PDB file of C-alpha atoms and ligand atoms in Angstrom:
ATOM      1  CA  MET A   1      18.415  -0.332  15.382  1.00 55.00           C
ATOM      2  CA  ASN A   2      15.632  -2.640  16.535  1.00 65.00           C
ATOM      3  CA  SER A   3      15.523  -6.369  16.929  1.00 76.00           C
ATOM      4  CA  ILE A   4      12.474  -7.314  14.865  1.00 87.00           C
ATOM      5  CA  ASP A   5      12.929 -10.850  13.646  1.00 90.00           C
ATOM      6  CA  THR A   6      12.011 -11.300   9.967  1.00 91.00           C
ATOM      7  CA  ASN A   7      10.678 -14.829  10.564  1.00 91.00           C
ATOM      8  CA  LYS A   8       8.383 -13.577  13.303  1.00 90.00           C
ATOM      9  CA  LEU A   9       7.284 -10.739  11.055  1.00 92.00           C
ATOM     10  CA  ARG A  10       6.359 -13.183   8.290  1.00 93.00           C
ATOM     11  CA  ALA A  11       4.538 -15.424  10.768  1.00 92.00           C
ATOM     12  CA  ASN A  12       2.551 -12.568  12.344  1.00 92.00           C
ATOM     13  CA  ILE A  13       1.723 -10.483   9.267  1.00 95.00           C
ATOM     14  CA  PRO A  14       0.638 -12.313   6.075  1.00 92.00           C
ATOM     15  CA  PHE A  15       1.504  -9.195   4.049  1.00 92.00           C
ATOM     16  CA  PHE A  16       5.216  -9.915   4.599  1.00 93.00           C
ATOM     17  CA  LYS A  17       4.998 -13.646   3.965  1.00 91.00           C
ATOM     18  CA  ASP A  18       6.248 -13.576   0.380  1.00 85.00           C
ATOM     19  CA  ILE A  19       8.445 -10.485   0.470  1.00 90.00           C
ATOM     20  CA  ASP A  20      12.009 -11.050  -0.641  1.00 88.00           C
ATOM     21  CA  GLN A  21      14.243 -11.843   2.374  1.00 90.00           C
ATOM     22  CA  SER A  22      17.042  -9.372   1.614  1.00 91.00           C
ATOM     23  CA  LEU A  23      14.507  -6.566   1.061  1.00 90.00           C
ATOM     24  CA  LEU A  24      12.819  -7.402   4.353  1.00 91.00           C
ATOM     25  CA  GLU A  25      16.155  -7.401   6.177  1.00 91.00           C
ATOM     26  CA  HIS A  26      16.939  -4.024   4.655  1.00 89.00           C
ATOM     27  CA  LEU A  27      13.554  -2.674   5.790  1.00 90.00           C
ATOM     28  CA  VAL A  28      13.302  -4.070   9.298  1.00 92.00           C
ATOM     29  CA  PRO A  29      15.689  -1.546  10.912  1.00 91.00           C
ATOM     30  CA  TYR A  30      13.290   1.199   9.843  1.00 91.00           C
ATOM     31  CA  MET A  31      10.292  -0.517  11.370  1.00 94.00           C
ATOM     32  CA  ARG A  32       9.109   0.486  14.838  1.00 94.00           C
ATOM     33  CA  GLU A  33       7.308  -1.656  17.382  1.00 95.00           C
ATOM     34  CA  GLU A  34       4.649   0.339  19.211  1.00 97.00           C
ATOM     35  CA  SER A  35       2.306  -0.597  22.054  1.00 98.00           C
ATOM     36  CA  TYR A  36      -1.011   1.042  22.817  1.00 98.00           C
ATOM     37  CA  LYS A  37      -3.333   0.673  25.781  1.00 98.00           C
ATOM     38  CA  LYS A  38      -6.998  -0.174  25.319  1.00 96.00           C
ATOM     39  CA  GLY A  39      -9.001   2.908  24.280  1.00 96.00           C
ATOM     40  CA  ALA A  40      -6.039   4.775  22.747  1.00 98.00           C
ATOM     41  CA  ILE A  41      -6.395   6.839  19.587  1.00 98.00           C
ATOM     42  CA  ILE A  42      -3.677   5.865  17.106  1.00 98.00           C
ATOM     43  CA  PHE A  43      -4.735   8.678  14.782  1.00 98.00           C
ATOM     44  CA  HIS A  44      -7.773  10.846  14.128  1.00 97.00           C
ATOM     45  CA  GLU A  45      -9.763  11.200  10.955  1.00 96.00           C
ATOM     46  CA  GLY A  46      -8.445  14.306   9.167  1.00 95.00           C
ATOM     47  CA  ASP A  47      -4.907  14.006  10.563  1.00 95.00           C
ATOM     48  CA  GLU A  48      -1.972  14.094   8.229  1.00 93.00           C
ATOM     49  CA  GLY A  49      -0.816  10.509   7.675  1.00 92.00           C
ATOM     50  CA  ASN A  50       2.758   9.380   7.128  1.00 92.00           C
ATOM     51  CA  GLN A  51       2.754   5.879   8.567  1.00 95.00           C
ATOM     52  CA  ILE A  52       1.260   2.479   7.901  1.00 96.00           C
ATOM     53  CA  PHE A  53       0.506   0.144  10.826  1.00 98.00           C
ATOM     54  CA  PHE A  54       0.593  -3.660  10.844  1.00 97.00           C
ATOM     55  CA  ILE A  55      -1.263  -5.263  13.772  1.00 98.00           C
ATOM     56  CA  ARG A  56       0.853  -7.686  15.757  1.00 96.00           C
ATOM     57  CA  SER A  57      -1.771  -8.322  18.439  1.00 96.00           C
ATOM     58  CA  GLY A  58      -5.102  -6.949  19.629  1.00 96.00           C
ATOM     59  CA  MET A  59      -8.020  -5.251  17.897  1.00 96.00           C
ATOM     60  CA  VAL A  60      -8.410  -1.796  16.335  1.00 97.00           C
ATOM     61  CA  SER A  61     -11.666  -0.051  15.543  1.00 97.00           C
ATOM     62  CA  ILE A  62     -11.767   2.058  12.373  1.00 97.00           C
ATOM     63  CA  TYR A  63     -14.572   4.626  12.459  1.00 97.00           C
ATOM     64  CA  THR A  64     -15.761   7.847  10.979  1.00 96.00           C
ATOM     65  CA  SER A  65     -17.878  10.343  12.905  1.00 93.00           C
ATOM     66  CA  ASN A  66     -19.486  13.747  13.100  1.00 90.00           C
ATOM     67  CA  LYS A  67     -20.306  15.610  16.319  1.00 85.00           C
ATOM     68  CA  ALA A  68     -23.353  13.481  17.032  1.00 84.00           C
ATOM     69  CA  LYS A  69     -22.761  10.023  15.600  1.00 89.00           C
ATOM     70  CA  ARG A  70     -20.146   7.475  14.791  1.00 93.00           C
ATOM     71  CA  ILE A  71     -20.160   4.616  12.306  1.00 94.00           C
ATOM     72  CA  THR A  72     -17.649   1.853  12.711  1.00 95.00           C
ATOM     73  CA  LEU A  73     -16.265   0.824   9.328  1.00 96.00           C
ATOM     74  CA  ALA A  74     -14.265  -2.178  10.501  1.00 95.00           C
ATOM     75  CA  TYR A  75     -12.695  -3.988  13.370  1.00 95.00           C
ATOM     76  CA  LEU A  76      -9.168  -5.017  12.390  1.00 96.00           C
ATOM     77  CA  THR A  77      -7.189  -7.735  14.152  1.00 95.00           C
ATOM     78  CA  LYS A  78      -3.847  -9.497  14.211  1.00 94.00           C
ATOM     79  CA  GLY A  79      -2.138  -9.678  10.819  1.00 95.00           C
ATOM     80  CA  GLU A  80      -4.163  -6.874   9.227  1.00 96.00           C
ATOM     81  CA  TYR A  81      -2.914  -3.390   8.419  1.00 96.00           C
ATOM     82  CA  PHE A  82      -4.316   0.128   8.234  1.00 97.00           C
ATOM     83  CA  GLY A  83      -3.203   3.672   7.391  1.00 96.00           C
ATOM     84  CA  GLU A  84      -2.172   2.831   3.822  1.00 94.00           C
ATOM     85  CA  MET A  85      -4.707   5.159   2.174  1.00 94.00           C
ATOM     86  CA  ALA A  86      -3.246   8.490   3.306  1.00 93.00           C
ATOM     87  CA  LEU A  87       0.177   6.966   2.802  1.00 89.00           C
ATOM     88  CA  MET A  88      -0.297   6.118  -0.863  1.00 85.00           C
ATOM     89  CA  GLN A  89      -1.561   9.574  -1.756  1.00 82.00           C
ATOM     90  CA  PRO A  90       0.533  12.317  -0.124  1.00 79.00           C
ATOM     91  CA  GLY A  91      -1.624  15.309   0.752  1.00 85.00           C
ATOM     92  CA  LEU A  92      -4.648  13.185   1.601  1.00 89.00           C
ATOM     93  CA  ALA A  93      -5.714  13.149   5.230  1.00 95.00           C
ATOM     94  CA  ARG A  94      -6.650  10.091   7.292  1.00 96.00           C
ATOM     95  CA  SER A  95     -10.031   8.907   6.041  1.00 96.00           C
ATOM     96  CA  ALA A  96     -11.076   7.521   9.449  1.00 97.00           C
ATOM     97  CA  THR A  97     -10.053   7.336  13.093  1.00 98.00           C
ATOM     98  CA  ALA A  98      -8.149   4.322  14.454  1.00 98.00           C
ATOM     99  CA  GLU A  99      -8.851   3.496  18.121  1.00 97.00           C
ATOM    100  CA  THR A 100      -7.750   0.430  20.085  1.00 97.00           C
ATOM    101  CA  MET A 101     -10.456  -1.937  21.409  1.00 95.00           C
ATOM    102  CA  THR A 102      -7.904  -3.918  23.443  1.00 95.00           C
ATOM    103  CA  ALA A 103      -4.247  -3.479  24.254  1.00 97.00           C
ATOM    104  CA  VAL A 104      -2.591  -3.411  20.822  1.00 98.00           C
ATOM    105  CA  LYS A 105       0.890  -3.982  19.446  1.00 97.00           C
ATOM    106  CA  VAL A 106       1.775  -2.771  15.972  1.00 97.00           C
ATOM    107  CA  TYR A 107       4.724  -2.486  13.649  1.00 96.00           C
ATOM    108  CA  SER A 108       4.798   0.891  11.949  1.00 96.00           C
ATOM    109  CA  LEU A 109       6.602   2.005   8.842  1.00 95.00           C
ATOM    110  CA  HIS A 110       7.110   5.505   7.413  1.00 94.00           C
ATOM    111  CA  ARG A 111       6.003   6.492   3.930  1.00 92.00           C
ATOM    112  CA  SER A 112       9.464   6.633   2.339  1.00 91.00           C
ATOM    113  CA  ASP A 113      10.343   3.144   3.668  1.00 92.00           C
ATOM    114  CA  PHE A 114       7.012   1.718   2.600  1.00 92.00           C
ATOM    115  CA  TYR A 115       7.538   3.208  -0.877  1.00 90.00           C
ATOM    116  CA  LYS A 116      10.806   1.299  -1.146  1.00 89.00           C
ATOM    117  CA  LEU A 117       8.851  -1.867  -0.539  1.00 89.00           C
ATOM    118  CA  VAL A 118       6.243  -0.953  -3.155  1.00 88.00           C
ATOM    119  CA  GLU A 119       8.872  -0.055  -5.743  1.00 89.00           C
ATOM    120  CA  LYS A 120      11.277  -2.917  -5.193  1.00 89.00           C
ATOM    121  CA  ASP A 121       8.987  -5.919  -4.805  1.00 89.00           C
ATOM    122  CA  ARG A 122       6.527  -6.437  -7.634  1.00 87.00           C
ATOM    123  CA  ASN A 123       4.286  -8.548  -5.363  1.00 87.00           C
ATOM    124  CA  VAL A 124       3.471  -5.578  -3.157  1.00 90.00           C
ATOM    125  CA  PRO A 125       1.100  -3.643  -5.458  1.00 89.00           C
ATOM    126  CA  PHE A 126      -0.863  -6.891  -5.985  1.00 91.00           C
ATOM    127  CA  LEU A 127      -0.994  -7.550  -2.251  1.00 90.00           C
ATOM    128  CA  LEU A 128      -2.280  -4.033  -1.672  1.00 91.00           C
ATOM    129  CA  LEU A 129      -4.823  -4.377  -4.444  1.00 93.00           C
ATOM    130  CA  ASN A 130      -6.107  -7.711  -3.143  1.00 93.00           C
ATOM    131  CA  TYR A 131      -6.525  -6.387   0.340  1.00 93.00           C
ATOM    132  CA  THR A 132      -8.242  -3.240  -0.918  1.00 94.00           C
ATOM    133  CA  MET A 133     -10.662  -5.337  -2.983  1.00 96.00           C
ATOM    134  CA  GLU A 134     -11.435  -7.465   0.050  1.00 95.00           C
ATOM    135  CA  ARG A 135     -12.206  -4.298   2.001  1.00 95.00           C
ATOM    136  CA  LEU A 136     -14.377  -2.991  -0.808  1.00 96.00           C
ATOM    137  CA  ARG A 137     -16.314  -6.257  -0.789  1.00 96.00           C
ATOM    138  CA  LYS A 138     -16.895  -5.889   2.943  1.00 93.00           C
ATOM    139  CA  ALA A 139     -17.838  -2.224   2.548  1.00 95.00           C
ATOM    140  CA  ASN A 140     -20.379  -3.235  -0.131  1.00 96.00           C
ATOM    141  CA  HIS A 141     -21.878  -5.743   2.301  1.00 93.00           C
ATOM    142  CA  GLN A 142     -22.114  -3.004   4.885  1.00 93.00           C
ATOM    143  CA  ILE A 143     -23.928  -0.734   2.390  1.00 94.00           C
ATOM    144  CA  TYR A 144     -26.304  -3.603   1.605  1.00 94.00           C
ATOM    145  CA  ASP A 145     -26.975  -4.247   5.280  1.00 93.00           C
ATOM    146  CA  LEU A 146     -27.557  -0.575   6.100  1.00 93.00           C
ATOM    147  CA  THR A 147     -29.915  -0.216   3.137  1.00 94.00           C
ATOM    148  CA  PHE A 148     -31.892  -3.435   3.172  1.00 94.00           C
ATOM    149  CA  LEU A 149     -31.748  -5.036   6.614  1.00 95.00           C
ATOM    150  CA  ASN A 150     -33.697  -4.030   9.697  1.00 95.00           C
ATOM    151  CA  VAL A 151     -31.739  -3.295  12.865  1.00 96.00           C
ATOM    152  CA  GLN A 152     -32.250  -6.754  14.360  1.00 96.00           C
ATOM    153  CA  HIS A 153     -30.881  -8.471  11.275  1.00 96.00           C
ATOM    154  CA  ARG A 154     -27.993  -5.995  11.048  1.00 96.00           C
ATOM    155  CA  ILE A 155     -27.043  -6.825  14.622  1.00 96.00           C
ATOM    156  CA  ILE A 156     -27.267 -10.567  14.043  1.00 97.00           C
ATOM    157  CA  ARG A 157     -25.143 -10.254  10.906  1.00 95.00           C
ATOM    158  CA  ARG A 158     -22.532  -8.217  12.788  1.00 95.00           C
ATOM    159  CA  LEU A 159     -22.472 -10.717  15.666  1.00 96.00           C
ATOM    160  CA  LEU A 160     -22.003 -13.629  13.264  1.00 96.00           C
ATOM    161  CA  ASP A 161     -19.209 -11.700  11.477  1.00 94.00           C
ATOM    162  CA  LEU A 162     -17.484 -11.079  14.803  1.00 93.00           C
ATOM    163  CA  GLY A 163     -17.827 -14.778  15.608  1.00 95.00           C
ATOM    164  CA  LYS A 164     -16.204 -15.661  12.287  1.00 93.00           C
ATOM    165  CA  GLU A 165     -13.395 -13.110  12.597  1.00 91.00           C
ATOM    166  CA  VAL A 166     -12.337 -13.475  16.226  1.00 91.00           C
ATOM    167  CA  GLY A 167     -14.708 -15.930  17.947  1.00 94.00           C
ATOM    168  CA  LYS A 168     -13.540 -18.987  19.873  1.00 95.00           C
ATOM    169  CA  LEU A 169     -15.734 -22.014  19.300  1.00 94.00           C
ATOM    170  CA  ARG A 170     -16.444 -23.995  22.475  1.00 93.00           C
ATOM    171  CA  GLU A 171     -17.280 -27.655  22.931  1.00 92.00           C
ATOM    172  CA  ASP A 172     -20.973 -26.978  23.579  1.00 91.00           C
ATOM    173  CA  GLY A 173     -21.198 -25.272  20.140  1.00 90.00           C
ATOM    174  CA  SER A 174     -21.338 -21.740  21.527  1.00 94.00           C
ATOM    175  CA  CYS A 175     -18.897 -19.068  20.376  1.00 96.00           C
ATOM    176  CA  LEU A 176     -17.106 -16.670  22.722  1.00 95.00           C
ATOM    177  CA  ILE A 177     -16.053 -13.235  21.459  1.00 94.00           C
ATOM    178  CA  PRO A 178     -12.802 -12.589  23.326  1.00 91.00           C
ATOM    179  CA  VAL A 179     -13.086  -8.794  23.125  1.00 91.00           C
ATOM    180  CA  LYS A 180     -15.239  -6.754  25.478  1.00 91.00           C
ATOM    181  CA  ILE A 181     -17.968  -4.976  23.581  1.00 91.00           C
ATOM    182  CA  THR A 182     -20.549  -2.450  24.784  1.00 91.00           C
ATOM    183  CA  HIS A 183     -24.090  -1.843  23.496  1.00 92.00           C
ATOM    184  CA  GLN A 184     -22.875   1.550  22.224  1.00 94.00           C
ATOM    185  CA  GLN A 185     -20.039  -0.054  20.251  1.00 93.00           C
ATOM    186  CA  LEU A 186     -22.461  -2.510  18.691  1.00 94.00           C
ATOM    187  CA  ALA A 187     -24.817   0.356  17.890  1.00 95.00           C
ATOM    188  CA  ASP A 188     -21.939   2.163  16.141  1.00 95.00           C
ATOM    189  CA  THR A 189     -21.295  -0.834  13.897  1.00 94.00           C
ATOM    190  CA  VAL A 190     -24.904  -1.053  12.682  1.00 95.00           C
ATOM    191  CA  GLY A 191     -25.809   2.648  12.460  1.00 93.00           C
ATOM    192  CA  ALA A 192     -28.578   2.487  15.062  1.00 94.00           C
ATOM    193  CA  ALA A 193     -29.377   4.208  18.365  1.00 94.00           C
ATOM    194  CA  ARG A 194     -28.006   2.600  21.517  1.00 95.00           C
ATOM    195  CA  GLU A 195     -31.497   2.253  23.022  1.00 96.00           C
ATOM    196  CA  THR A 196     -32.723   0.287  19.997  1.00 97.00           C
ATOM    197  CA  VAL A 197     -29.700  -1.996  20.130  1.00 96.00           C
ATOM    198  CA  SER A 198     -30.102  -2.587  23.880  1.00 96.00           C
ATOM    199  CA  LYS A 199     -33.737  -3.625  23.344  1.00 97.00           C
ATOM    200  CA  ILE A 200     -32.777  -6.079  20.606  1.00 97.00           C
ATOM    201  CA  ILE A 201     -29.903  -7.497  22.672  1.00 95.00           C
ATOM    202  CA  MET A 202     -32.406  -8.166  25.509  1.00 95.00           C
ATOM    203  CA  GLU A 203     -34.736  -9.947  23.087  1.00 96.00           C
ATOM    204  CA  LEU A 204     -31.897 -12.111  21.736  1.00 96.00           C
ATOM    205  CA  GLN A 205     -30.870 -12.914  25.304  1.00 95.00           C
ATOM    206  CA  ASP A 206     -34.467 -13.824  26.234  1.00 96.00           C
ATOM    207  CA  GLU A 207     -34.507 -16.223  23.280  1.00 96.00           C
ATOM    208  CA  ALA A 208     -31.229 -17.756  24.597  1.00 95.00           C
ATOM    209  CA  LEU A 209     -29.464 -16.915  21.314  1.00 96.00           C
ATOM    210  CA  ILE A 210     -26.744 -14.785  22.870  1.00 96.00           C
ATOM    211  CA  ASP A 211     -25.426 -13.754  26.249  1.00 94.00           C
ATOM    212  CA  LEU A 212     -23.956 -10.303  26.788  1.00 89.00           C
ATOM    213  CA  SER A 213     -23.147  -9.694  30.431  1.00 84.00           C
ATOM    214  CA  ASN A 214     -20.251  -7.607  31.781  1.00 81.00           C
ATOM    215  CA  LYS A 215     -19.466  -6.670  28.146  1.00 82.00           C
ATOM    216  CA  LYS A 216     -18.624 -10.326  27.531  1.00 87.00           C
ATOM    217  CA  LEU A 217     -20.401 -11.645  24.483  1.00 93.00           C
ATOM    218  CA  THR A 218     -21.219 -15.273  23.745  1.00 96.00           C
ATOM    219  CA  LEU A 219     -23.155 -16.475  20.729  1.00 97.00           C
ATOM    220  CA  LEU A 220     -25.064 -19.335  22.311  1.00 96.00           C
ATOM    221  CA  ASN A 221     -26.765 -20.770  19.243  1.00 95.00           C
ATOM    222  CA  LEU A 222     -25.086 -20.012  15.907  1.00 95.00           C
ATOM    223  CA  GLU A 223     -27.511 -22.130  13.898  1.00 94.00           C
ATOM    224  CA  ALA A 224     -30.580 -20.350  15.290  1.00 95.00           C
ATOM    225  CA  LEU A 225     -28.953 -16.945  14.713  1.00 96.00           C
ATOM    226  CA  ARG A 226     -28.259 -17.880  11.069  1.00 95.00           C
ATOM    227  CA  ASN A 227     -31.834 -19.099  10.642  1.00 95.00           C
ATOM    228  CA  LYS A 228     -33.186 -15.853  12.030  1.00 93.00           C
ATOM    229  CA  LEU A 229     -31.086 -13.920   9.550  1.00 90.00           C
ATOM    230  CA  ASN A 230     -32.391 -15.988   6.639  1.00 87.00           C
ATOM    231  CA  GLN A 231     -35.984 -15.260   7.591  1.00 80.00           C
ATOM    232  CA  HIS A 232     -35.978 -11.667   6.319  1.00 63.00           C
TER     233      HIS A 232
HETATM  234  P1  CMP B 301      -6.062   6.073   6.099  1.00 73.03           P
HETATM  235  O1  CMP B 301      -7.065   6.854   5.332  1.00 73.03           O
HETATM  236  O2  CMP B 301      -4.643   6.448   6.012  1.00 73.03           O
HETATM  237  O3  CMP B 301      -6.487   6.136   7.660  1.00 73.03           O
HETATM  238  C1  CMP B 301      -7.679   5.453   8.048  1.00 73.03           C
HETATM  239  C2  CMP B 301      -7.522   4.011   7.647  1.00 73.03           C
HETATM  240  O4  CMP B 301      -8.612   3.183   7.932  1.00 73.03           O
HETATM  241  C3  CMP B 301      -7.387   3.906   6.122  1.00 73.03           C
HETATM  242  O5  CMP B 301      -6.174   4.510   5.749  1.00 73.03           O
HETATM  243  C4  CMP B 301      -7.540   2.436   5.927  1.00 73.03           C
HETATM  244  O6  CMP B 301      -6.359   1.758   6.263  1.00 73.03           O
HETATM  245  C5  CMP B 301      -8.607   2.129   6.991  1.00 73.03           C
HETATM  246  N1  CMP B 301      -9.970   2.073   6.400  1.00 73.03           N
HETATM  247  C6  CMP B 301     -10.669   3.092   5.840  1.00 73.03           C
HETATM  248  N2  CMP B 301     -11.873   2.662   5.421  1.00 73.03           N
HETATM  249  C7  CMP B 301     -11.953   1.365   5.744  1.00 73.03           C
HETATM  250  C8  CMP B 301     -12.966   0.358   5.582  1.00 73.03           C
HETATM  251  N3  CMP B 301     -14.156   0.619   5.008  1.00 73.03           N
HETATM  252  N4  CMP B 301     -12.693  -0.882   6.022  1.00 73.03           N
HETATM  253  C9  CMP B 301     -11.502  -1.164   6.622  1.00 73.03           C
HETATM  254  N5  CMP B 301     -10.515  -0.256   6.805  1.00 73.03           N
HETATM  255  C10 CMP B 301     -10.740   0.981   6.367  1.00 73.03           C
END
């Protein structure tokens, strides 16, 4: 037995917000709390997948790769979930790798327990569908960016997205990204070579639009970054 509190679960993970209380109480004993250090692989692309993970704290990078290159599909944060795709279709392997960008805490649930949730609460299929559509929308944006934007604009777009998703707005109008990020990680999110990204980061720093020192990223002038993006 574990001691996961259903109120805390609802507060931390929007997915559980409207789930019937007695169903949630029935499910919670089957849920595990897991902690991962920064840089840990939760699962690899191609692995067999029997669990879904709900993020309680921290950030997870979802990426797909071949021997030479990696493309980051998404950064997921508190309240989001991953691992549902292999779960919903037994026999299908993990479609991407999940690696922690920070220390991460998750709740995990096995397939058979998750199925109970899907079968017994008619809200759940709609919740899953909504979330999947949201992801598809984001994936479509990523296809657009990779096809139509140059690398500088792709980077600016990604930085502004990060600001929106996890940034902390400061009094002087700048926006701090509270997760350490390397040039290589940024390169992996925009499908470009690290050298190209480093050059563009330097240019943006010279223009006082961003500051990226010691892997700490601050968007210094959001307005000017947005304007630059609209110039293409
Ligand atoms: P699964 O295929 O089990 O394992 C990898 C997980 O990454 C997948 O389930 C989804 O939860 C998640 N995932 C895959 N593609 C994307 C994407 N484009 N955006 C966000 N998450 C994704």
